[in-house]
Amino acid sequence: MADKKKLPKGISFVPKRSLYRWRFRYDGKDYVGYCKTLKQAEKELSDKRYEVEHDLYRKEENITFDKWFNTWISTYKTNCKESTLYEYKCSYECYIKPEFGERKLKLLRAEPLQKFINNMANEYSATVVKECKHLLDGALKQAYKQRKINRNPMEYVTMPKTKEPKKKGALSADQQQAFLNEAGSSKYYRLYKLATLTGMRIGEITGLQWSDVDFKNREIHITHTMSYIPKRGLYLDTPKSKTSIRTIPMIESAYILLKEQRKNQQQQKLAGIENLVFTTQLGTGIQDTNIRRDMRKICDNLTDLGINRHDCTFHTLRHCFATRCIENGMEPKTLQTILGHATLAMTMDLYCDVMEHTKKEAMQKIANAL
């Protein structure tokens, strides 16, 4: 660290805030800024002085954060998927707007922003907190770039420790079979069963088209997902991420299930305009809320087996598939590609408990040899 007693002209160190302050006076007006490092302070001082002296400096605009956020989301986030933008807008309306929407953009400071993020961390999951921090930082960073404000206060906001999320495990093999037995009379039975045989996400299954099903090579190709936005309704979207675009080998039971679904659909002439594998009785796409509602009813009938409606979601069926794969010796790297996880670490983190169990079983098998 540079000797704070020998700082460049126009720069001082503020111990209470652990920040470097730059300052200069031009044409009777003072210009001040704060930075984390001396290097940043020197650059900002030089840049700001140049802007002021060459008449490039713009005075902070007197607009509300709400007005700027709507400009930012519609102008600078055009590369985002429509469903992602909808999610961002919902998070903003629910969490951020009530707190900062009517405040002047130029008056936002790091301290109230930090308190807001801290309070969020005490109430909500890490996912919600990170998204809110991402939106605040993104909007204010762009405002700084556009010279709407003289600094981005989010630079000084740190991510607090968040609540540990409750880990939702898979059903045991017996519980899984009990669930499928109870779901036998449901119109979504084949959809549930396919999830346990492939590990597909709910949007991937509801968005599955017959053109994605290769019976000859016994493969399922994940090329899109079903999304929903109120004003637009159901529509086919690109997958969650690049790694979500993948090919899943079709085991015998999945092959038979899809053949039966194809035959049943042809008999009832349900093939809709999107040529979806799973449809309503009208041949249209299925909204995931209807599936979740059906699952809750099934789980209500299985509470005596330890299946809780709040803990057993459609994603639980994906966990069931992964857990059965690990229990039967599948390599984690192979499982990662089938599930469409971005990293092996993500797969290991989710299923490390199961891996510990199988590791002990494997050691026991070779105990005699050792």
mmCIF file of C-alpha atoms in Angstrom:
data_model
loop_
_atom_site.group_PDB
_atom_site.id
_atom_site.type_symbol
_atom_site.label_atom_id
_atom_site.label_comp_id
_atom_site.label_asym_id
_atom_site.label_seq_id
_atom_site.Cartn_x
_atom_site.Cartn_y
_atom_site.Cartn_z
ATOM 1 C CA MET A 1 0.000 0.000 0.000
ATOM 2 C CA ALA A 2 1.259 3.479 -0.851
ATOM 3 C CA ASP A 3 2.396 5.748 1.959
ATOM 4 C CA LYS A 4 -0.746 7.737 2.777
ATOM 5 C CA LYS A 5 1.386 10.649 4.033
ATOM 6 C CA LYS A 6 2.880 11.136 0.561
ATOM 7 C CA LEU A 7 -0.204 11.027 -1.635
ATOM 8 C CA PRO A 8 -0.417 12.859 -4.982
ATOM 9 C CA LYS A 9 -1.792 16.368 -4.999
ATOM 10 C CA GLY A 10 -5.571 16.433 -4.816
ATOM 11 C CA ILE A 11 -5.866 12.982 -3.187
ATOM 12 C CA SER A 12 -6.296 12.179 0.506
ATOM 13 C CA PHE A 13 -7.131 9.087 2.514
ATOM 14 C CA VAL A 14 -10.289 8.924 4.684
ATOM 15 C CA PRO A 15 -9.557 6.421 7.498
ATOM 16 C CA LYS A 16 -13.136 6.153 8.766
ATOM 17 C CA ARG A 17 -14.359 5.025 5.363
ATOM 18 C CA SER A 18 -11.125 3.311 4.251
ATOM 19 C CA LEU A 19 -11.420 5.162 0.937
ATOM 20 C CA TYR A 20 -9.298 7.536 -1.121
ATOM 21 C CA ARG A 21 -10.875 10.907 -1.814
ATOM 22 C CA TRP A 22 -9.959 12.994 -4.821
ATOM 23 C CA ARG A 23 -10.828 16.688 -5.061
ATOM 24 C CA PHE A 24 -10.160 19.656 -7.300
ATOM 25 C CA ARG A 25 -11.622 23.088 -7.859
ATOM 26 C CA TYR A 26 -12.416 24.549 -11.276
ATOM 27 C CA ASP A 27 -14.114 27.810 -12.162
ATOM 28 C CA GLY A 28 -15.296 28.289 -8.569
ATOM 29 C CA LYS A 29 -16.819 24.784 -8.217
ATOM 30 C CA ASP A 30 -15.553 21.805 -6.204
ATOM 31 C CA TYR A 31 -15.492 18.301 -7.651
ATOM 32 C CA VAL A 32 -15.100 15.346 -5.257
ATOM 33 C CA GLY A 33 -15.096 11.551 -5.530
ATOM 34 C CA TYR A 34 -14.208 8.443 -3.506
ATOM 35 C CA CYS A 35 -12.428 5.272 -4.611
ATOM 36 C CA LYS A 36 -11.303 1.999 -3.078
ATOM 37 C CA THR A 37 -7.728 2.213 -4.339
ATOM 38 C CA LEU A 38 -5.177 4.946 -4.949
ATOM 39 C CA LYS A 39 -4.847 3.889 -8.579
ATOM 40 C CA GLN A 40 -8.589 4.314 -9.135
ATOM 41 C CA ALA A 41 -8.537 7.697 -7.392
ATOM 42 C CA GLU A 42 -5.671 8.940 -9.587
ATOM 43 C CA LYS A 43 -7.483 7.833 -12.733
ATOM 44 C CA GLU A 44 -10.833 9.330 -11.703
ATOM 45 C CA LEU A 45 -9.162 12.608 -10.723
ATOM 46 C CA SER A 46 -7.389 12.813 -14.066
ATOM 47 C CA ASP A 47 -10.470 11.797 -16.065
ATOM 48 C CA LYS A 48 -12.827 14.124 -14.217
ATOM 49 C CA ARG A 49 -10.460 17.079 -14.485
ATOM 50 C CA TYR A 50 -10.138 16.449 -18.230
ATOM 51 C CA GLU A 51 -13.937 16.248 -18.635
ATOM 52 C CA VAL A 52 -14.494 19.466 -16.709
ATOM 53 C CA GLU A 53 -11.708 21.424 -18.415
ATOM 54 C CA HIS A 54 -12.873 20.306 -21.884
ATOM 55 C CA ASP A 55 -16.557 20.895 -21.177
ATOM 56 C CA LEU A 56 -17.355 17.160 -21.338
ATOM 57 C CA TYR A 57 -18.638 16.901 -17.782
ATOM 58 C CA ARG A 58 -22.379 16.462 -17.368
ATOM 59 C CA LYS A 59 -24.228 17.430 -14.232
ATOM 60 C CA GLU A 60 -26.057 14.541 -12.578
ATOM 61 C CA GLU A 61 -29.590 14.262 -13.917
ATOM 62 C CA ASN A 62 -32.561 14.889 -11.641
ATOM 63 C CA ILE A 63 -34.486 11.678 -12.430
ATOM 64 C CA THR A 64 -35.898 8.934 -10.217
ATOM 65 C CA PHE A 65 -34.326 5.506 -10.011
ATOM 66 C CA ASP A 66 -37.601 4.025 -11.285
ATOM 67 C CA LYS A 67 -37.443 6.074 -14.481
ATOM 68 C CA TRP A 68 -33.812 5.150 -15.061
ATOM 69 C CA PHE A 69 -34.354 1.452 -14.303
ATOM 70 C CA ASN A 70 -37.110 1.210 -16.926
ATOM 71 C CA THR A 71 -34.838 2.949 -19.442
ATOM 72 C CA TRP A 72 -31.958 0.624 -18.576
ATOM 73 C CA ILE A 73 -33.972 -2.601 -18.793
ATOM 74 C CA SER A 74 -35.577 -1.675 -22.146
ATOM 75 C CA THR A 75 -32.510 -0.120 -23.779
ATOM 76 C CA TYR A 76 -29.432 -1.862 -22.398
ATOM 77 C CA LYS A 77 -30.703 -5.400 -21.642
ATOM 78 C CA THR A 78 -31.925 -6.264 -25.124
ATOM 79 C CA ASN A 79 -29.607 -9.303 -25.278
ATOM 80 C CA CYS A 80 -31.570 -11.062 -22.503
ATOM 81 C CA LYS A 81 -34.207 -13.706 -23.138
ATOM 82 C CA GLU A 82 -37.793 -12.485 -22.863
ATOM 83 C CA SER A 83 -38.444 -14.797 -19.919
ATOM 84 C CA THR A 84 -35.332 -13.464 -18.138
ATOM 85 C CA LEU A 85 -36.454 -9.864 -18.640
ATOM 86 C CA TYR A 86 -39.864 -10.753 -17.236
ATOM 87 C CA GLU A 87 -38.182 -12.302 -14.182
ATOM 88 C CA TYR A 88 -36.012 -9.195 -13.720
ATOM 89 C CA LYS A 89 -39.028 -6.900 -13.921
ATOM 90 C CA CYS A 90 -40.919 -9.008 -11.381
ATOM 91 C CA SER A 91 -37.978 -8.911 -8.948
ATOM 92 C CA TYR A 92 -37.669 -5.152 -9.395
ATOM 93 C CA GLU A 93 -41.385 -4.509 -8.826
ATOM 94 C CA CYS A 94 -41.515 -6.806 -5.798
ATOM 95 C CA TYR A 95 -38.311 -5.958 -3.945
ATOM 96 C CA ILE A 96 -36.434 -2.918 -5.295
ATOM 97 C CA LYS A 97 -39.060 -0.449 -6.470
ATOM 98 C CA PRO A 98 -40.841 -0.098 -3.081
ATOM 99 C CA GLU A 99 -37.507 0.876 -1.498
ATOM 100 C CA PHE A 100 -35.741 2.947 -4.156
ATOM 101 C CA GLY A 101 -38.176 3.584 -7.016
ATOM 102 C CA GLU A 102 -39.105 7.150 -6.058
ATOM 103 C CA ARG A 103 -35.641 8.174 -4.859
ATOM 104 C CA LYS A 104 -33.535 10.476 -6.994
ATOM 105 C CA LEU A 105 -30.914 8.547 -8.938
ATOM 106 C CA LYS A 106 -28.177 11.023 -8.084
ATOM 107 C CA LEU A 107 -28.905 10.798 -4.344
ATOM 108 C CA LEU A 108 -28.497 7.029 -3.968
ATOM 109 C CA ARG A 109 -25.691 6.181 -1.563
ATOM 110 C CA ALA A 110 -23.816 3.013 -0.648
ATOM 111 C CA GLU A 111 -24.979 2.828 2.982
ATOM 112 C CA PRO A 112 -28.754 2.523 2.380
ATOM 113 C CA LEU A 113 -28.076 0.174 -0.515
ATOM 114 C CA GLN A 114 -25.916 -2.018 1.734
ATOM 115 C CA LYS A 115 -28.588 -2.025 4.463
ATOM 116 C CA PHE A 116 -31.191 -3.037 1.881
ATOM 117 C CA ILE A 117 -29.075 -5.965 0.668
ATOM 118 C CA ASN A 118 -28.329 -6.993 4.273
ATOM 119 C CA ASN A 119 -32.030 -6.990 5.161
ATOM 120 C CA MET A 120 -32.804 -9.012 2.046
ATOM 121 C CA ALA A 121 -30.227 -11.597 3.100
ATOM 122 C CA ASN A 122 -32.032 -12.046 6.426
ATOM 123 C CA GLU A 123 -35.355 -12.778 4.752
ATOM 124 C CA TYR A 124 -34.775 -14.309 1.342
ATOM 125 C CA SER A 125 -32.688 -16.933 -0.397
ATOM 126 C CA ALA A 126 -29.248 -16.265 -1.816
ATOM 127 C CA THR A 127 -30.712 -16.479 -5.332
ATOM 128 C CA VAL A 128 -33.157 -13.623 -4.694
ATOM 129 C CA VAL A 129 -30.523 -11.472 -2.955
ATOM 130 C CA LYS A 130 -27.945 -11.976 -5.718
ATOM 131 C CA GLU A 131 -30.476 -11.106 -8.394
ATOM 132 C CA CYS A 132 -31.484 -7.871 -6.640
ATOM 133 C CA LYS A 133 -27.824 -6.919 -6.171
ATOM 134 C CA HIS A 134 -27.173 -7.729 -9.842
ATOM 135 C CA LEU A 135 -30.047 -5.475 -10.976
ATOM 136 C CA LEU A 136 -29.020 -2.561 -8.760
ATOM 137 C CA ASP A 137 -25.387 -2.819 -9.789
ATOM 138 C CA GLY A 138 -26.191 -3.197 -13.474
ATOM 139 C CA ALA A 139 -28.544 -0.208 -13.573
ATOM 140 C CA LEU A 140 -26.245 2.077 -11.588
ATOM 141 C CA LYS A 141 -23.116 1.000 -13.454
ATOM 142 C CA GLN A 142 -24.777 1.928 -16.732
ATOM 143 C CA ALA A 143 -25.984 5.227 -15.249
ATOM 144 C CA TYR A 144 -22.370 6.028 -14.371
ATOM 145 C CA LYS A 145 -21.197 5.115 -17.864
ATOM 146 C CA GLN A 146 -23.849 7.402 -19.342
ATOM 147 C CA ARG A 147 -22.776 10.141 -16.908
ATOM 148 C CA LYS A 148 -26.214 10.273 -15.287
ATOM 149 C CA ILE A 149 -24.395 10.021 -11.934
ATOM 150 C CA ASN A 150 -20.844 10.822 -10.858
ATOM 151 C CA ARG A 151 -20.199 7.435 -9.282
ATOM 152 C CA ASN A 152 -21.749 3.984 -8.911
ATOM 153 C CA PRO A 153 -22.509 3.538 -5.187
ATOM 154 C CA MET A 154 -22.920 -0.221 -5.670
ATOM 155 C CA GLU A 155 -19.124 -0.468 -6.066
ATOM 156 C CA TYR A 156 -18.938 -0.185 -2.283
ATOM 157 C CA VAL A 157 -21.722 -2.696 -1.535
ATOM 158 C CA THR A 158 -20.641 -6.208 -0.603
ATOM 159 C CA MET A 159 -22.637 -9.427 -0.710
ATOM 160 C CA PRO A 160 -23.567 -10.438 2.860
ATOM 161 C CA LYS A 161 -23.776 -13.956 4.170
ATOM 162 C CA THR A 162 -27.128 -15.448 3.212
ATOM 163 C CA LYS A 163 -29.279 -18.119 4.785
ATOM 164 C CA GLU A 164 -28.265 -21.660 3.964
ATOM 165 C CA PRO A 165 -30.985 -23.038 1.653
ATOM 166 C CA LYS A 166 -32.780 -26.132 2.832
ATOM 167 C CA LYS A 167 -31.392 -28.975 0.784
ATOM 168 C CA LYS A 168 -34.165 -30.907 -0.918
ATOM 169 C CA GLY A 169 -33.155 -34.493 -1.380
ATOM 170 C CA ALA A 170 -34.567 -37.156 -3.654
ATOM 171 C CA LEU A 171 -37.205 -39.686 -2.715
ATOM 172 C CA SER A 172 -35.969 -43.113 -1.742
ATOM 173 C CA ALA A 173 -36.481 -45.858 -4.314
ATOM 174 C CA ASP A 174 -39.551 -47.090 -2.373
ATOM 175 C CA GLN A 175 -40.985 -43.581 -2.043
ATOM 176 C CA GLN A 176 -40.418 -42.954 -5.740
ATOM 177 C CA GLN A 177 -42.326 -46.103 -6.654
ATOM 178 C CA ALA A 178 -45.112 -45.182 -4.227
ATOM 179 C CA PHE A 179 -45.402 -41.759 -5.865
ATOM 180 C CA LEU A 180 -45.610 -43.263 -9.359
ATOM 181 C CA ASN A 181 -48.199 -45.811 -8.178
ATOM 182 C CA GLU A 182 -50.342 -43.031 -6.717
ATOM 183 C CA ALA A 183 -49.877 -40.988 -9.899
ATOM 184 C CA GLY A 184 -51.002 -43.922 -12.067
ATOM 185 C CA SER A 185 -54.463 -42.453 -12.592
ATOM 186 C CA SER A 186 -53.200 -38.932 -13.289
ATOM 187 C CA LYS A 187 -53.343 -37.531 -16.821
ATOM 188 C CA TYR A 188 -49.730 -36.475 -16.256
ATOM 189 C CA TYR A 189 -48.478 -39.961 -15.275
ATOM 190 C CA ARG A 190 -46.285 -40.496 -18.347
ATOM 191 C CA LEU A 191 -44.838 -37.014 -17.897
ATOM 192 C CA TYR A 192 -43.863 -37.818 -14.284
ATOM 193 C CA LYS A 193 -42.451 -41.190 -15.282
ATOM 194 C CA LEU A 194 -40.340 -39.713 -18.069
ATOM 195 C CA ALA A 195 -38.831 -37.246 -15.577
ATOM 196 C CA THR A 196 -37.635 -40.142 -13.401
ATOM 197 C CA LEU A 197 -36.176 -41.885 -16.461
ATOM 198 C CA THR A 198 -34.346 -38.920 -17.990
ATOM 199 C CA GLY A 199 -33.824 -36.194 -15.356
ATOM 200 C CA MET A 200 -35.411 -33.594 -17.642
ATOM 201 C CA ARG A 201 -36.598 -30.286 -16.182
ATOM 202 C CA ILE A 202 -40.317 -29.478 -16.227
ATOM 203 C CA GLY A 203 -39.950 -26.905 -19.024
ATOM 204 C CA GLU A 204 -37.874 -29.336 -21.080
ATOM 205 C CA ILE A 205 -40.553 -32.028 -20.869
ATOM 206 C CA THR A 206 -43.526 -29.738 -21.526
ATOM 207 C CA GLY A 207 -41.574 -28.218 -24.427
ATOM 208 C CA LEU A 208 -40.501 -31.577 -25.889
ATOM 209 C CA GLN A 209 -41.523 -32.039 -29.540
ATOM 210 C CA TRP A 210 -41.723 -35.255 -31.507
ATOM 211 C CA SER A 211 -38.979 -33.928 -33.749
ATOM 212 C CA ASP A 212 -36.743 -34.043 -30.646
ATOM 213 C CA VAL A 213 -37.429 -37.772 -30.143
ATOM 214 C CA ASP A 214 -35.208 -40.051 -32.236
ATOM 215 C CA PHE A 215 -36.712 -43.540 -31.940
ATOM 216 C CA LYS A 216 -34.235 -45.000 -34.443
ATOM 217 C CA ASN A 217 -31.141 -44.046 -32.444
ATOM 218 C CA ARG A 218 -33.049 -44.032 -29.152
ATOM 219 C CA GLU A 219 -32.130 -40.492 -28.212
ATOM 220 C CA ILE A 220 -33.958 -37.469 -26.814
ATOM 221 C CA HIS A 221 -32.629 -34.093 -27.943
ATOM 222 C CA ILE A 222 -33.128 -31.122 -25.615
ATOM 223 C CA THR A 223 -33.268 -28.110 -27.912
ATOM 224 C CA HIS A 224 -35.795 -25.805 -26.246
ATOM 225 C CA THR A 225 -37.974 -25.307 -23.190
ATOM 226 C CA MET A 226 -41.544 -24.193 -22.546
ATOM 227 C CA SER A 227 -41.858 -20.698 -21.081
ATOM 228 C CA TYR A 228 -44.779 -18.572 -19.983
ATOM 229 C CA ILE A 229 -45.286 -14.816 -19.780
ATOM 230 C CA PRO A 230 -48.771 -13.483 -18.900
ATOM 231 C CA LYS A 231 -49.232 -11.196 -21.914
ATOM 232 C CA ARG A 232 -47.767 -13.697 -24.359
ATOM 233 C CA GLY A 233 -48.871 -17.017 -22.893
ATOM 234 C CA LEU A 234 -47.017 -20.296 -23.472
ATOM 235 C CA TYR A 235 -44.217 -20.333 -26.043
ATOM 236 C CA LEU A 236 -41.148 -22.393 -26.944
ATOM 237 C CA ASP A 237 -37.936 -20.746 -25.787
ATOM 238 C CA THR A 238 -34.227 -21.490 -25.982
ATOM 239 C CA PRO A 239 -32.877 -23.736 -23.198
ATOM 240 C CA LYS A 240 -31.748 -22.460 -19.807
ATOM 241 C CA SER A 241 -28.069 -22.415 -20.827
ATOM 242 C CA LYS A 242 -25.676 -23.728 -23.493
ATOM 243 C CA THR A 243 -25.059 -26.895 -21.490
ATOM 244 C CA SER A 244 -28.824 -27.463 -21.302
ATOM 245 C CA ILE A 245 -28.750 -28.214 -25.036
ATOM 246 C CA ARG A 246 -27.902 -31.899 -24.905
ATOM 247 C CA THR A 247 -28.749 -35.442 -25.956
ATOM 248 C CA ILE A 248 -30.151 -37.958 -23.484
ATOM 249 C CA PRO A 249 -29.891 -41.686 -24.323
ATOM 250 C CA MET A 250 -33.304 -43.327 -24.308
ATOM 251 C CA ILE A 251 -33.349 -46.430 -22.101
ATOM 252 C CA GLU A 252 -35.841 -49.200 -22.878
ATOM 253 C CA SER A 253 -38.527 -48.078 -20.417
ATOM 254 C CA ALA A 254 -38.363 -44.487 -21.760
ATOM 255 C CA TYR A 255 -38.571 -45.840 -25.326
ATOM 256 C CA ILE A 256 -41.697 -47.878 -24.511
ATOM 257 C CA LEU A 257 -43.277 -44.959 -22.635
ATOM 258 C CA LEU A 258 -42.811 -42.536 -25.531
ATOM 259 C CA LYS A 259 -44.064 -45.112 -28.055
ATOM 260 C CA GLU A 260 -47.225 -45.498 -25.942
ATOM 261 C CA GLN A 261 -47.603 -41.710 -25.699
ATOM 262 C CA ARG A 262 -47.220 -41.387 -29.469
ATOM 263 C CA LYS A 263 -49.836 -44.073 -30.112
ATOM 264 C CA ASN A 264 -52.259 -42.594 -27.587
ATOM 265 C CA GLN A 265 -51.852 -39.107 -29.049
ATOM 266 C CA GLN A 266 -52.425 -40.320 -32.602
ATOM 267 C CA GLN A 267 -55.537 -42.226 -31.564
ATOM 268 C CA GLN A 268 -56.997 -39.155 -29.894
ATOM 269 C CA LYS A 269 -55.693 -36.793 -32.574
ATOM 270 C CA LEU A 270 -54.135 -34.522 -29.991
ATOM 271 C CA ALA A 271 -51.057 -33.449 -31.942
ATOM 272 C CA GLY A 272 -51.181 -29.667 -31.689
ATOM 273 C CA ILE A 273 -49.670 -27.066 -33.978
ATOM 274 C CA GLU A 274 -46.384 -27.252 -32.060
ATOM 275 C CA ASN A 275 -46.261 -31.057 -32.424
ATOM 276 C CA LEU A 276 -45.680 -31.388 -28.672
ATOM 277 C CA VAL A 277 -45.186 -34.773 -27.002
ATOM 278 C CA PHE A 278 -47.347 -33.818 -24.014
ATOM 279 C CA THR A 279 -50.444 -31.696 -24.527
ATOM 280 C CA THR A 280 -53.822 -30.812 -23.037
ATOM 281 C CA GLN A 281 -56.964 -32.498 -24.366
ATOM 282 C CA LEU A 282 -57.168 -29.653 -26.871
ATOM 283 C CA GLY A 283 -53.711 -30.416 -28.202
ATOM 284 C CA THR A 284 -52.167 -27.263 -26.718
ATOM 285 C CA GLY A 285 -49.181 -26.865 -24.416
ATOM 286 C CA ILE A 286 -49.416 -27.684 -20.713
ATOM 287 C CA GLN A 287 -48.843 -24.914 -18.166
ATOM 288 C CA ASP A 288 -46.479 -26.006 -15.396
ATOM 289 C CA THR A 289 -48.778 -24.617 -12.675
ATOM 290 C CA ASN A 290 -51.343 -27.316 -13.542
ATOM 291 C CA ILE A 291 -48.696 -30.024 -13.170
ATOM 292 C CA ARG A 292 -47.515 -28.627 -9.830
ATOM 293 C CA ARG A 293 -51.098 -28.507 -8.563
ATOM 294 C CA ASP A 294 -51.614 -32.142 -9.573
ATOM 295 C CA MET A 295 -48.380 -33.158 -7.826
ATOM 296 C CA ARG A 296 -49.498 -31.537 -4.567
ATOM 297 C CA LYS A 297 -52.690 -33.601 -4.605
ATOM 298 C CA ILE A 298 -50.722 -36.800 -5.156
ATOM 299 C CA CYS A 299 -48.283 -35.972 -2.344
ATOM 300 C CA ASP A 300 -51.170 -35.194 0.034
ATOM 301 C CA ASN A 301 -52.181 -38.840 -0.279
ATOM 302 C CA LEU A 302 -48.657 -40.017 0.540
ATOM 303 C CA THR A 303 -47.836 -38.057 3.686
ATOM 304 C CA ASP A 304 -47.856 -41.253 5.744
ATOM 305 C CA LEU A 305 -44.829 -42.366 3.692
ATOM 306 C CA GLY A 306 -42.882 -39.231 4.545
ATOM 307 C CA ILE A 307 -43.567 -37.498 1.237
ATOM 308 C CA ASN A 308 -44.238 -33.835 2.041
ATOM 309 C CA ARG A 309 -46.042 -31.731 -0.561
ATOM 310 C CA HIS A 310 -43.778 -28.774 0.231
ATOM 311 C CA ASP A 311 -40.569 -30.770 -0.193
ATOM 312 C CA CYS A 312 -41.645 -32.938 -3.132
ATOM 313 C CA THR A 313 -41.731 -30.833 -6.296
ATOM 314 C CA PHE A 314 -41.316 -31.687 -9.955
ATOM 315 C CA HIS A 315 -37.617 -30.956 -9.549
ATOM 316 C CA THR A 316 -37.573 -33.757 -6.950
ATOM 317 C CA LEU A 317 -38.171 -36.215 -9.792
ATOM 318 C CA ARG A 318 -35.014 -34.889 -11.481
ATOM 319 C CA HIS A 319 -33.177 -35.507 -8.213
ATOM 320 C CA CYS A 320 -34.625 -39.024 -8.117
ATOM 321 C CA PHE A 321 -33.214 -39.795 -11.542
ATOM 322 C CA ALA A 322 -29.766 -38.472 -10.600
ATOM 323 C CA THR A 323 -29.745 -40.310 -7.284
ATOM 324 C CA ARG A 324 -30.695 -43.647 -8.872
ATOM 325 C CA CYS A 325 -27.900 -43.103 -11.432
ATOM 326 C CA ILE A 326 -25.282 -42.545 -8.727
ATOM 327 C CA GLU A 327 -26.581 -45.425 -6.600
ATOM 328 C CA ASN A 328 -26.062 -47.695 -9.583
ATOM 329 C CA GLY A 329 -22.538 -46.584 -10.349
ATOM 330 C CA MET A 330 -22.836 -43.877 -13.021
ATOM 331 C CA GLU A 331 -19.760 -41.646 -13.255
ATOM 332 C CA PRO A 332 -20.482 -38.070 -12.033
ATOM 333 C CA LYS A 333 -19.048 -36.571 -15.251
ATOM 334 C CA THR A 334 -21.465 -38.628 -17.345
ATOM 335 C CA LEU A 335 -24.346 -37.609 -15.104
ATOM 336 C CA GLN A 336 -23.331 -33.963 -15.467
ATOM 337 C CA THR A 337 -23.755 -34.066 -19.253
ATOM 338 C CA ILE A 338 -27.105 -35.866 -19.032
ATOM 339 C CA LEU A 339 -28.470 -33.363 -16.527
ATOM 340 C CA GLY A 340 -27.092 -30.411 -18.466
ATOM 341 C CA HIS A 341 -25.165 -28.915 -15.531
ATOM 342 C CA ALA A 342 -22.639 -26.232 -16.424
ATOM 343 C CA THR A 343 -19.944 -27.678 -14.139
ATOM 344 C CA LEU A 344 -19.067 -30.947 -12.476
ATOM 345 C CA ALA A 345 -18.932 -29.043 -9.177
ATOM 346 C CA MET A 346 -22.652 -28.326 -9.475
ATOM 347 C CA THR A 347 -23.415 -32.028 -9.850
ATOM 348 C CA MET A 348 -21.075 -33.019 -7.020
ATOM 349 C CA ASP A 349 -22.532 -30.384 -4.688
ATOM 350 C CA LEU A 350 -26.095 -31.558 -5.247
ATOM 351 C CA TYR A 351 -25.433 -35.255 -4.884
ATOM 352 C CA CYS A 352 -22.374 -35.480 -2.645
ATOM 353 C CA ASP A 353 -24.404 -37.121 0.155
ATOM 354 C CA VAL A 354 -25.407 -39.962 -2.150
ATOM 355 C CA MET A 355 -21.840 -40.295 -3.376
ATOM 356 C CA GLU A 356 -20.605 -40.644 0.204
ATOM 357 C CA HIS A 357 -23.067 -43.507 0.721
ATOM 358 C CA THR A 358 -22.045 -45.311 -2.477
ATOM 359 C CA LYS A 359 -18.374 -44.762 -1.624
ATOM 360 C CA LYS A 360 -18.816 -46.650 1.654
ATOM 361 C CA GLU A 361 -20.638 -49.463 -0.144
ATOM 362 C CA ALA A 362 -17.835 -49.700 -2.706
ATOM 363 C CA MET A 363 -15.205 -49.880 0.027
ATOM 364 C CA GLN A 364 -17.154 -52.628 1.782
ATOM 365 C CA LYS A 365 -17.240 -54.704 -1.410
ATOM 366 C CA ILE A 366 -13.448 -54.827 -1.610
ATOM 367 C CA ALA A 367 -12.917 -55.133 2.163
ATOM 368 C CA ASN A 368 -11.923 -58.772 1.902
ATOM 369 C CA ALA A 369 -9.431 -58.089 -0.852
ATOM 370 C CA LEU A 370 -7.780 -55.400 1.229
#
